[in-house]
Coordinates of C-alpha atoms in Angstrom, one line a residue:
Chain A
M1077 CA 148.5 78.6 102.7
D1078 CA 150.2 81.0 105.1
L1079 CA 148.5 83.7 106.9
L1080 CA 149.7 86.5 104.5
A1081 CA 148.4 84.7 101.5
V1082 CA 145.0 84.3 103.3
L1083 CA 144.9 88.0 104.1
G1084 CA 145.9 88.9 100.6
L1085 CA 143.0 86.9 99.3
G1086 CA 140.7 88.5 101.7
Q1087 CA 141.8 91.9 100.6
T1088 CA 141.4 91.3 96.9
A1089 CA 138.0 89.9 97.5
L1090 CA 137.1 92.9 99.9
E1091 CA 138.2 95.4 97.3
L1092 CA 136.6 93.9 94.3
G1093 CA 133.5 92.9 96.3
L1094 CA 133.0 96.5 97.5
I1095 CA 133.4 97.9 94.1
C1096 CA 130.9 95.5 92.6
S1097 CA 128.6 96.1 95.8
L1098 CA 127.7 99.5 94.3
T1099 CA 126.1 97.6 91.5
T1100 CA 124.4 95.3 94.0
L1101 CA 123.1 98.3 95.8
A1102 CA 121.8 99.6 92.4
L1103 CA 119.9 96.3 92.0
F1104 CA 118.7 96.6 95.6
L1105 CA 117.0 99.8 94.5
S1106 CA 115.7 98.6 91.1
Y1107 CA 115.2 94.8 91.7
S1108 CA 114.2 94.7 95.5
M1109 CA 112.5 98.1 95.9
L1110 CA 111.1 99.0 92.5
N1111 CA 110.5 95.4 91.5
V1112 CA 112.0 96.0 88.1
C1113 CA 114.6 93.7 86.7
D1114 CA 116.9 96.2 85.0
L1115 CA 118.6 94.2 82.2
S1116 CA 120.6 97.3 81.1
T1117 CA 122.9 96.9 84.1
D1118 CA 125.7 95.3 82.0
G1119 CA 125.8 98.1 79.4
C1120 CA 125.4 100.8 82.1
F1121 CA 128.4 99.4 84.0
T1122 CA 130.6 99.6 80.9
L1123 CA 129.1 103.1 80.2
G1124 CA 130.3 104.2 83.6
A1125 CA 133.7 102.7 83.1
A1126 CA 134.1 104.2 79.7
V1127 CA 133.0 107.7 80.6
G1128 CA 135.0 107.6 83.8
A1129 CA 138.2 106.5 81.9
V1130 CA 137.8 109.1 79.1
V1131 CA 137.2 111.9 81.6
A1132 CA 140.2 110.7 83.7
I1133 CA 142.5 110.3 80.7
S1134 CA 141.6 113.9 79.6
G1135 CA 143.1 115.1 83.0
H1136 CA 140.1 115.3 85.3
P1137 CA 140.3 112.3 87.6
L1138 CA 137.8 113.9 90.3
L1139 CA 135.4 115.0 87.6
S1140 CA 135.3 111.3 86.3
I1141 CA 133.2 110.1 89.3
P1142 CA 130.2 112.6 88.8
A1143 CA 130.5 112.2 85.0
A1144 CA 130.2 108.4 85.2
M1145 CA 127.2 108.8 87.6
L1146 CA 125.6 111.3 85.3
A1147 CA 126.0 108.9 82.3
G1148 CA 124.5 106.0 84.3
M1149 CA 121.6 108.4 85.3
C1150 CA 120.9 109.2 81.6
S1151 CA 120.9 105.5 80.7
G1152 CA 118.6 104.8 83.5
F1153 CA 116.3 107.6 82.3
V1154 CA 116.1 106.1 78.8
T1155 CA 115.2 102.7 80.2
A1156 CA 112.5 104.2 82.5
F1157 CA 111.2 106.3 79.6
L1158 CA 110.8 103.3 77.3
Q1159 CA 108.9 101.4 79.8
T1160 CA 106.8 104.2 81.4
R1161 CA 106.0 106.4 78.4
M1162 CA 106.5 104.3 75.2
G1163 CA 104.8 101.0 76.1
V1164 CA 107.9 98.9 75.9
D1165 CA 107.9 95.9 78.3
S1166 CA 110.2 96.5 81.2
L1167 CA 112.6 93.6 80.4
L1168 CA 112.7 94.5 76.9
A1169 CA 113.5 98.1 77.6
G1170 CA 116.6 97.0 79.5
I1171 CA 117.6 94.7 76.7
I1172 CA 117.2 97.4 74.1
V1173 CA 119.1 99.9 76.1
N1174 CA 121.8 97.4 76.8
T1175 CA 122.3 96.7 73.1
G1176 CA 122.3 100.4 72.1
L1177 CA 124.8 101.1 74.9
Y1178 CA 127.3 98.8 73.2
S1179 CA 127.7 101.1 70.3
I1180 CA 127.6 104.2 72.5
N1181 CA 130.3 102.8 74.7
I1182 CA 132.7 102.1 71.9
A1183 CA 131.9 105.6 70.5
I1184 CA 132.8 107.1 73.9
M1185 CA 136.0 105.1 74.0
G1186 CA 136.9 106.8 70.6
G1187 CA 136.1 103.8 68.4
S1188 CA 138.4 101.4 70.3
S1189 CA 137.3 98.6 72.5
L1190 CA 140.2 99.0 74.9
L1191 CA 141.5 102.0 76.8
N1192 CA 144.6 101.9 78.8
M1193 CA 145.1 104.1 81.9
N1194 CA 148.5 103.0 83.0
K1195 CA 149.9 106.4 83.1
T1196 CA 146.7 108.2 83.9
T1197 CA 146.0 110.0 87.2
T1198 CA 143.0 108.2 88.7
V1199 CA 141.2 108.7 91.9
F1200 CA 143.3 105.8 93.1
T1201 CA 146.6 107.4 92.2
M1202 CA 145.4 110.6 93.8
A1203 CA 144.6 108.7 97.0
K1204 CA 148.1 107.0 96.8
S1205 CA 149.9 110.3 96.6
A1206 CA 147.7 111.9 99.3
L1207 CA 148.5 109.0 101.6
A1208 CA 152.1 108.7 100.6
N1209 CA 153.8 109.4 103.9
T1210 CA 151.2 108.0 106.3
P1211 CA 151.0 104.5 107.8
L1212 CA 147.9 103.8 105.6
A1213 CA 149.9 104.2 102.3
G1214 CA 149.7 100.6 101.5
Q1215 CA 146.0 100.5 101.6
Y1216 CA 145.2 103.5 99.4
D1217 CA 143.0 101.6 96.9
L1218 CA 141.0 99.8 99.7
L1219 CA 140.5 103.0 101.6
T1220 CA 139.3 104.9 98.5
V1221 CA 136.8 102.1 97.7
I1222 CA 135.6 101.9 101.4
A1223 CA 135.0 105.7 101.5
A1224 CA 133.0 105.6 98.2
V1225 CA 130.9 102.7 99.2
A1226 CA 130.3 103.9 102.8
L1227 CA 129.2 107.4 101.4
M1228 CA 126.8 105.8 98.9
L1229 CA 125.4 103.4 101.4
V1230 CA 124.6 106.1 103.9
I1231 CA 123.0 108.3 101.3
L1232 CA 121.0 105.4 100.0
V1233 CA 119.7 104.4 103.4
L1234 CA 118.8 108.0 104.2
F1235 CA 117.2 108.5 100.9
L1236 CA 115.0 105.4 101.2
K1237 CA 113.6 106.8 104.4
T1238 CA 112.4 110.0 102.8
K1239 CA 109.0 110.4 101.3
L1240 CA 110.4 110.0 97.8
G1241 CA 112.3 106.9 98.9
L1242 CA 109.1 105.4 100.6
S1243 CA 107.1 106.2 97.3
I1244 CA 109.7 104.2 95.3
Q1245 CA 109.5 101.3 97.7
A1246 CA 105.7 101.4 97.5
T1247 CA 105.9 101.4 93.7
G1248 CA 107.4 97.9 93.8
D1249 CA 105.0 96.9 96.6
N1250 CA 101.6 98.1 95.5
P1251 CA 101.4 100.7 92.6
D1252 CA 97.7 101.2 93.2
M1253 CA 98.5 102.5 96.7
V1254 CA 101.1 104.9 95.2
R1255 CA 98.5 106.3 92.8
S1256 CA 95.9 106.7 95.5
S1257 CA 98.6 108.6 97.6
S1258 CA 98.6 111.3 94.7
V1259 CA 102.0 110.1 93.5
S1260 CA 102.6 109.0 89.8
P1261 CA 104.3 105.6 89.6
I1262 CA 105.8 106.8 86.3
F1263 CA 107.7 109.5 88.3
T1264 CA 108.9 107.1 91.1
T1265 CA 110.0 104.5 88.5
T1266 CA 112.0 107.1 86.6
V1267 CA 113.7 108.5 89.6
G1268 CA 114.4 105.0 91.0
L1269 CA 116.0 103.8 87.7
C1270 CA 118.0 107.0 87.4
L1271 CA 119.5 106.7 90.8
S1272 CA 120.1 102.9 90.5
N1273 CA 121.9 103.3 87.2
S1274 CA 124.0 106.2 88.6
L1275 CA 125.3 103.7 91.2
T1276 CA 126.0 101.1 88.5
G1277 CA 127.9 103.8 86.5
L1278 CA 129.9 104.7 89.6
S1279 CA 130.7 101.0 90.2
G1280 CA 132.0 100.6 86.6
C1281 CA 134.1 103.8 86.9
L1282 CA 135.8 102.6 90.0
L1283 CA 136.5 99.2 88.7
A1284 CA 138.0 100.6 85.5
Q1285 CA 140.3 103.0 87.4
S1286 CA 141.4 100.4 89.9
Q1287 CA 142.2 97.9 87.0
K1288 CA 143.8 100.8 85.1
S1289 CA 142.0 99.8 81.9
V1290 CA 138.6 99.5 80.3
N1291 CA 137.6 96.8 78.1
I1292 CA 134.2 96.9 76.2
D1293 CA 133.5 93.6 78.0
I1294 CA 134.2 94.9 81.4
G1295 CA 130.4 94.9 82.4
S1296 CA 129.3 91.8 80.8
G1297 CA 127.7 89.4 83.3
M1298 CA 127.7 92.2 86.0
L1299 CA 123.9 91.8 86.3
T1300 CA 124.2 88.1 87.1
I1301 CA 127.1 88.7 89.5
A1302 CA 125.3 91.5 91.2
L1303 CA 122.1 89.5 91.4
A1304 CA 124.0 86.5 92.9
S1305 CA 125.5 88.9 95.6
L1306 CA 122.0 90.5 96.2
L1307 CA 120.4 86.9 96.8
I1308 CA 123.3 85.9 99.0
G1309 CA 122.9 89.1 101.0
R1310 CA 119.1 88.7 101.1
T1311 CA 119.4 85.1 102.5
L1312 CA 121.8 86.2 105.2
M1313 CA 120.5 89.5 106.2
G1314 CA 117.1 89.9 104.4
R1315 CA 115.1 90.3 107.6
G1316 CA 115.1 93.6 109.4
G1317 CA 115.0 97.2 108.4
I1318 CA 116.5 98.9 105.3
P1319 CA 120.0 99.6 106.9
I1320 CA 120.5 96.0 107.7
R1321 CA 119.3 94.7 104.3
A1322 CA 121.5 97.3 102.6
V1323 CA 124.6 96.3 104.6
G1324 CA 123.6 92.7 103.6
M1325 CA 124.1 93.7 99.9
L1326 CA 127.7 94.6 100.8
V1327 CA 128.2 91.4 102.7
G1328 CA 126.7 89.4 99.9
S1329 CA 129.0 91.0 97.4
F1330 CA 132.1 90.3 99.6
I1331 CA 131.1 86.7 100.2
F1332 CA 130.5 86.1 96.5
R1333 CA 134.0 87.5 95.7
L1334 CA 135.6 85.6 98.6
V1335 CA 134.2 82.3 97.4
Y1336 CA 135.3 83.1 93.9
T1337 CA 138.8 84.2 94.9
I1338 CA 139.3 81.0 96.9
A1339 CA 138.1 79.0 94.0
L1340 CA 140.7 80.7 91.9
R1341 CA 143.3 79.8 94.4
F1342 CA 142.3 76.1 94.1
N1343 CA 143.1 76.4 90.3
M1344 CA 139.6 77.1 89.0
P1345 CA 140.2 78.9 85.8
G1346 CA 139.2 82.5 85.7
F1347 CA 136.8 82.2 82.9
M1348 CA 134.5 80.2 85.2
L1349 CA 133.4 83.3 87.1
K1350 CA 130.3 83.9 85.1
L1351 CA 129.2 80.2 85.2
V1352 CA 129.5 80.2 89.0
S1353 CA 127.5 83.4 89.3
S1354 CA 124.7 82.0 87.1
I1355 CA 124.7 78.8 89.1
I1356 CA 124.5 80.8 92.3
V1357 CA 121.5 82.8 91.0
V1358 CA 119.7 79.7 89.9
L1359 CA 120.2 77.9 93.2
A1360 CA 119.3 81.1 95.2
I1361 CA 115.9 81.2 93.5
F1362 CA 115.4 77.4 93.1
L1363 CA 116.0 76.3 96.7
P1364 CA 113.2 78.5 98.3
Y1365 CA 111.0 77.4 95.6
L1366 CA 111.8 73.7 96.2
K1367 CA 111.2 74.3 100.0
S1368 CA 107.8 75.7 99.3
R1369 CA 107.0 72.7 97.2
S1370 CA 108.5 70.1 99.4
P1371 CA 105.3 68.9 101.2
E1372 CA 103.7 68.2 97.9
I1373 CA 106.8 66.4 96.5
A1374 CA 107.2 64.3 99.8
R1375 CA 103.6 63.2 99.4
Q1376 CA 104.0 62.1 95.8
L1377 CA 107.1 60.2 96.7
S1378 CA 105.4 58.4 99.6
V1379 CA 102.6 57.3 97.4
R1380 CA 104.8 56.0 94.5
F1381 CA 107.7 54.6 96.6
P1382 CA 106.1 53.7 99.9
R1383 CA 109.0 51.6 101.0
L1384 CA 111.7 54.1 100.2
F1385 CA 109.7 57.2 101.5
P1386 CA 107.4 56.0 104.4
A1387 CA 104.5 58.3 104.5
K1388 CA 104.0 60.6 107.5
G1389 CA 100.7 62.0 108.8
R1390 CA 97.6 61.8 106.8
E1391 CA 98.4 59.0 104.3
T1392 CA 99.1 56.5 107.2
A1393 CA 96.4 57.9 109.4
G1394 CA 93.8 57.2 106.6
K1395 CA 94.8 53.5 106.3
E1396 CA 94.8 52.9 109.9
G1397 CA 91.3 54.5 110.2
Chain B
M600 CA 79.7 118.3 94.6
L601 CA 80.0 115.6 91.9
K602 CA 78.3 116.1 88.6
I603 CA 78.5 113.5 85.8
E604 CA 76.9 114.2 82.5
H605 CA 76.3 111.9 79.5
L606 CA 79.1 109.5 80.5
S607 CA 79.6 106.5 78.3
K608 CA 82.1 103.8 78.1
T609 CA 82.4 100.9 75.8
F610 CA 85.1 98.2 76.3
N611 CA 86.7 96.5 73.2
P612 CA 84.6 98.4 70.7
G613 CA 84.2 96.8 67.2
T614 CA 85.0 93.3 68.5
V615 CA 82.9 90.3 69.6
N616 CA 83.8 91.2 73.1
E617 CA 82.2 94.7 72.8
K618 CA 80.6 95.7 76.0
T619 CA 78.8 98.9 76.9
A620 CA 79.7 99.2 80.6
I621 CA 78.2 102.7 81.0
H622 CA 75.5 104.2 78.8
D623 CA 74.7 107.9 78.8
L624 CA 74.9 108.1 82.6
N625 CA 74.0 111.4 84.5
L626 CA 74.4 111.7 88.2
H627 CA 74.5 114.9 90.4
L628 CA 75.6 114.6 94.1
L629 CA 75.1 117.4 96.7
P630 CA 77.8 118.1 99.3
G631 CA 77.5 115.7 102.1
D632 CA 75.4 113.2 100.2
F633 CA 75.9 109.6 101.4
V634 CA 74.6 107.5 98.4
T635 CA 74.3 103.7 98.5
I636 CA 74.4 101.9 95.2
I637 CA 73.0 98.5 94.4
G638 CA 72.7 96.6 91.1
S639 CA 73.0 93.2 89.4
N640 CA 76.3 91.7 88.2
G641 CA 77.8 93.7 85.4
A642 CA 75.5 96.6 86.0
G643 CA 78.4 99.0 85.7
K644 CA 78.9 100.0 89.4
S645 CA 82.6 99.3 89.5
T646 CA 83.1 100.8 86.1
L647 CA 81.4 103.9 87.2
F648 CA 83.8 104.1 90.2
N649 CA 86.8 103.4 87.9
A650 CA 85.7 106.2 85.5
I651 CA 85.3 108.7 88.4
A652 CA 88.8 107.7 89.8
G653 CA 90.3 108.1 86.4
D654 CA 91.5 104.5 85.8
F655 CA 90.4 105.0 82.2
M656 CA 89.1 107.8 80.1
A657 CA 85.4 107.8 79.3
D658 CA 84.4 107.7 75.6
T659 CA 81.9 110.6 76.0
G660 CA 80.7 112.9 78.8
S661 CA 82.2 114.9 81.5
I662 CA 83.0 114.6 85.2
T663 CA 83.0 117.6 87.4
L664 CA 84.2 117.5 91.0
D665 CA 83.5 120.5 93.3
G666 CA 83.3 122.9 90.2
R667 CA 86.4 121.6 88.6
D668 CA 86.2 119.6 85.3
I669 CA 88.3 116.5 86.0
T670 CA 87.5 114.5 82.9
F671 CA 91.1 114.6 81.6
V672 CA 92.9 114.7 84.9
P673 CA 95.2 111.7 85.4
S674 CA 94.1 109.3 88.3
H675 CA 97.1 110.1 90.7
K676 CA 96.0 113.7 90.6
R677 CA 92.4 113.0 91.1
S678 CA 93.3 110.9 94.2
K679 CA 94.1 114.1 96.0
N680 CA 90.3 114.7 96.2
I681 CA 89.0 111.2 95.8
G682 CA 89.5 108.4 98.4
R683 CA 88.6 104.9 97.4
L684 CA 88.3 101.5 99.0
F685 CA 88.0 98.2 97.2
Q686 CA 86.5 94.9 98.3
D687 CA 90.0 93.4 98.5
P688 CA 91.6 94.7 101.8
M689 CA 95.0 94.0 100.2
R690 CA 94.7 96.7 97.4
G691 CA 94.9 99.8 99.6
S692 CA 98.2 99.4 101.4
A693 CA 101.8 98.3 100.7
P694 CA 102.3 95.0 102.5
H695 CA 106.1 95.2 103.1
M696 CA 106.1 98.7 104.4
T697 CA 105.3 99.5 108.0
I698 CA 102.1 101.1 109.2
E699 CA 103.7 104.5 109.7
E700 CA 105.4 104.5 106.3
N701 CA 102.0 103.7 104.6
L702 CA 100.3 106.5 106.6
S703 CA 103.2 108.9 105.8
M704 CA 102.6 108.2 102.1
A705 CA 98.8 108.8 102.6
S706 CA 99.2 111.8 104.8
G707 CA 100.8 113.9 102.1
R708 CA 102.8 115.8 104.8
G709 CA 106.2 117.2 104.1
G710 CA 108.3 117.4 100.9
W711 CA 109.9 114.8 98.8
L712 CA 113.0 114.6 100.9
S713 CA 111.4 114.8 104.2
H714 CA 111.6 112.0 106.8
I715 CA 108.9 110.9 109.2
T716 CA 109.1 113.2 112.2
R717 CA 108.1 112.8 115.8
A718 CA 105.2 115.2 115.2
D719 CA 104.0 113.0 112.3
R720 CA 104.2 109.9 114.5
A721 CA 102.2 111.6 117.2
V722 CA 99.5 112.5 114.7
F723 CA 99.4 108.9 113.2
R724 CA 99.2 107.4 116.7
E725 CA 96.3 109.6 117.6
R726 CA 94.4 108.9 114.4
L727 CA 95.1 105.0 114.7
A728 CA 93.9 105.0 118.2
L729 CA 90.5 106.2 117.0
L730 CA 90.2 103.0 115.0
G731 CA 90.1 101.0 118.3
M732 CA 92.1 98.1 116.8
G733 CA 95.3 98.6 118.8
L734 CA 97.2 99.5 115.6
E735 CA 98.7 102.5 117.4
D736 CA 101.1 100.2 119.3
R737 CA 102.1 98.3 116.0
M738 CA 103.2 101.3 114.0
R739 CA 106.6 99.9 113.0
Q740 CA 105.3 96.5 111.9
P741 CA 104.9 95.7 108.3
V742 CA 101.2 96.1 107.1
G743 CA 101.4 92.5 105.7
L744 CA 101.1 91.2 109.2
L745 CA 97.6 92.7 109.8
S746 CA 94.3 90.8 109.4
G747 CA 92.0 91.8 106.6
G748 CA 89.7 93.9 108.8
Q749 CA 92.6 95.8 110.3
R750 CA 94.0 96.4 106.9
Q751 CA 90.7 97.7 105.6
A752 CA 90.4 100.0 108.6
L753 CA 93.9 101.2 107.9
T754 CA 93.0 101.8 104.3
L755 CA 90.0 103.8 105.3
L756 CA 92.2 105.9 107.5
M757 CA 94.7 106.4 104.7
A758 CA 91.9 107.3 102.3
T759 CA 90.4 109.9 104.7
F760 CA 93.7 111.0 106.4
C761 CA 93.3 114.4 104.5
P762 CA 89.5 114.3 104.1
P763 CA 88.9 113.9 100.5
K764 CA 85.9 115.7 98.6
L765 CA 84.6 112.3 97.5
L766 CA 84.8 108.9 99.1
M767 CA 84.1 105.8 97.0
L768 CA 83.5 102.5 98.8
D769 CA 83.3 99.5 96.6
E770 CA 81.7 96.7 98.7
H771 CA 84.6 97.5 101.1
T772 CA 83.2 95.2 103.9
A773 CA 82.2 92.2 101.7
A774 CA 85.3 90.2 102.2
L775 CA 85.4 90.5 106.0
D776 CA 83.7 88.3 108.6
P777 CA 80.4 89.7 109.9
A778 CA 81.8 91.1 113.1
T779 CA 84.8 92.8 111.5
A780 CA 82.5 94.0 108.7
E781 CA 80.2 95.6 111.3
K782 CA 83.2 97.3 113.0
V783 CA 84.7 98.7 109.8
L784 CA 81.2 99.9 108.8
E785 CA 80.9 101.8 112.1
I786 CA 84.3 103.4 111.6
T787 CA 83.2 104.4 108.0
K788 CA 80.0 106.0 109.3
N789 CA 81.9 107.9 112.0
T790 CA 84.5 109.2 109.7
V791 CA 82.1 110.2 106.9
E792 CA 79.9 112.0 109.5
Q793 CA 82.9 113.7 111.2
Y794 CA 84.4 115.2 108.0
H795 CA 81.1 115.5 106.0
I796 CA 82.5 113.6 103.1
T797 CA 80.3 113.1 100.1
T798 CA 80.2 109.4 99.8
L799 CA 79.3 106.8 97.2
M800 CA 79.0 103.1 98.5
V801 CA 78.3 100.0 96.5
T802 CA 76.8 97.3 98.7
H803 CA 75.1 94.0 98.0
N804 CA 73.2 94.2 101.2
M805 CA 69.7 95.4 100.4
H806 CA 68.9 96.3 104.0
Q807 CA 72.2 98.2 104.3
A808 CA 71.4 100.0 101.1
L809 CA 68.2 101.5 102.5
E810 CA 69.4 101.9 106.1
L811 CA 72.7 103.8 105.4
G812 CA 73.0 107.2 104.0
N813 CA 70.4 109.6 102.5
R814 CA 70.0 108.3 98.9
T815 CA 69.9 105.0 97.1
L816 CA 70.7 104.3 93.5
M817 CA 70.1 101.1 91.5
M818 CA 72.1 100.4 88.5
D819 CA 71.4 98.2 85.5
G820 CA 72.8 97.9 82.0
G821 CA 75.3 100.7 82.6
N822 CA 72.7 103.2 83.7
I823 CA 70.8 104.3 86.9
V824 CA 67.4 102.8 86.8
L825 CA 66.2 103.9 90.2
D826 CA 67.1 107.0 92.3
V827 CA 65.3 107.4 95.7
S828 CA 65.8 109.7 98.5
G829 CA 64.0 111.6 101.3
E830 CA 60.4 110.6 102.2
T831 CA 60.0 107.9 99.5
R832 CA 63.2 106.2 100.6
A833 CA 62.3 106.4 104.4
K834 CA 59.1 104.4 103.8
M835 CA 60.7 101.9 101.5
T836 CA 61.2 98.2 102.3
V837 CA 63.5 95.6 100.7
S838 CA 60.6 94.1 98.8
D839 CA 59.5 97.6 97.6
L840 CA 63.1 98.1 96.3
L841 CA 63.0 94.8 94.5
A842 CA 59.7 95.6 92.9
Q843 CA 60.9 99.0 91.8
F844 CA 63.9 97.4 90.3
R845 CA 61.8 95.1 88.3
L846 CA 59.7 98.1 87.0
G847 CA 62.9 100.1 86.2
S848 CA 64.8 97.4 84.4
G849 CA 62.1 94.9 83.3
K850 CA 63.7 92.0 85.0
D851 CA 64.5 90.6 88.5
L852 CA 67.5 91.7 90.3
D853 CA 70.3 89.1 89.5
N854 CA 73.3 89.4 91.8
D855 CA 74.8 86.1 93.0
R856 CA 75.8 87.6 96.3
I857 CA 72.8 89.7 97.1
L858 CA 71.6 89.7 100.7
L859 CA 68.0 90.4 101.1
S860 CA 67.8 90.8 104.8

């Protein structure tokens, strides 16, 4: 592999990773902060993509961004309403919304499951024409994505330091404490899910416009992919303040895409993406669990197979005494 | 200050697990009252606190705080006027957030989109220093790193940061070692005195029940069976109290953690 190919791989991974990192940031808000596993993520991602595409095709590329975010926000509101006001279990609320969104998404896309944007003006083509005669012209898509992600990252980090942001963090940490601070956990859960889903919607919108097409399956598996990225990011940069952890989400998304892109390069078929993301999620959750149980397992092994696993510490000490 | 009239609460009505936790309870507290509450297991002490705090809606009766009927006010709105500490020091603060972030939530300063300002930090520092636990130098550390006693002291500060009209302490020193318990109790006494907060305190220490505050209640079977204050209470000993309990409820005080000395 020559240097250019490597750089090319890096750039693809960076671009896709950054677009999907918005979904990772959304999970950072809902999963890490609010302690809610939002299973409507897949549907909401597609919703953002579909709304963004339809608005862009109708000739309003700039409007497609707020429209996609607003659509995501509405979806988040419904998920939150189901779990806080209608007694639906939080996992179930996400699944229900996800299923319902499938019909809504096809309806938004005018009854078809595929929209083509080859000749549509998107935010990316706008960036391309804006940068046409500058040295940065070749990197228009990457620059657009970097701008969007950087803006959202800064807003999210600043937001989490506000009183409302702190209340959302506290809701995941100790809802009793939120209530005794005269804040309603119902309110914080609703705001948190609205914001997180608006990021997911934005993420879908950008992916669709960069690929120049929307498929009804564009969001399937996004939750697991984003969760894998989140767990990678948390492992690498999970200690420290909110800014470091939030940047860790971007790093995790990039690393996930980089590994995947390299695997593709070594002839791994493209359809393996979702299996890979599932395995990463399982490993990222299982390994810390295994580590916490290791003393117990080591002791059992040393009792059952004393020759293979010589006991350390107490077991031998007991026999000698 | 606090007026409870004909309060009743039955859990799981109509099932084999039916339990009347509170039965037609009446209580009237004057402003500045410091009331200690003792009672056997399942007497309804914690249920009474939960009802006042609004964790559930009572079946019958009304609760009035400082002239305002709060019977149907949701718990997070009541907490503006009611501070509360539990036996478990972990319940009052968010472990993954820093001391100053926890205090910022409790202080109620600023609007939804405000950050913690330098002025806020100065106030937090000053109030933390009064606890005498060195927490003022650890304001940016997560609360999860604190010991049980430090967390309970912090919770007390959070509950009284804006002095509430009513403070409810549910055996808040029972899970602490004796020296720390003493310290937290000292801070409690000072805070309550300084702000003249009307206080309800459940304790299993009979001696403490008579020594602290100005009024002692004994609960049994979901009701108040003994209510002493003033001269009578001043002359009372622990054995008097036990004898009175036997008269009031017709049985011996049965609490597996009770401390008689």
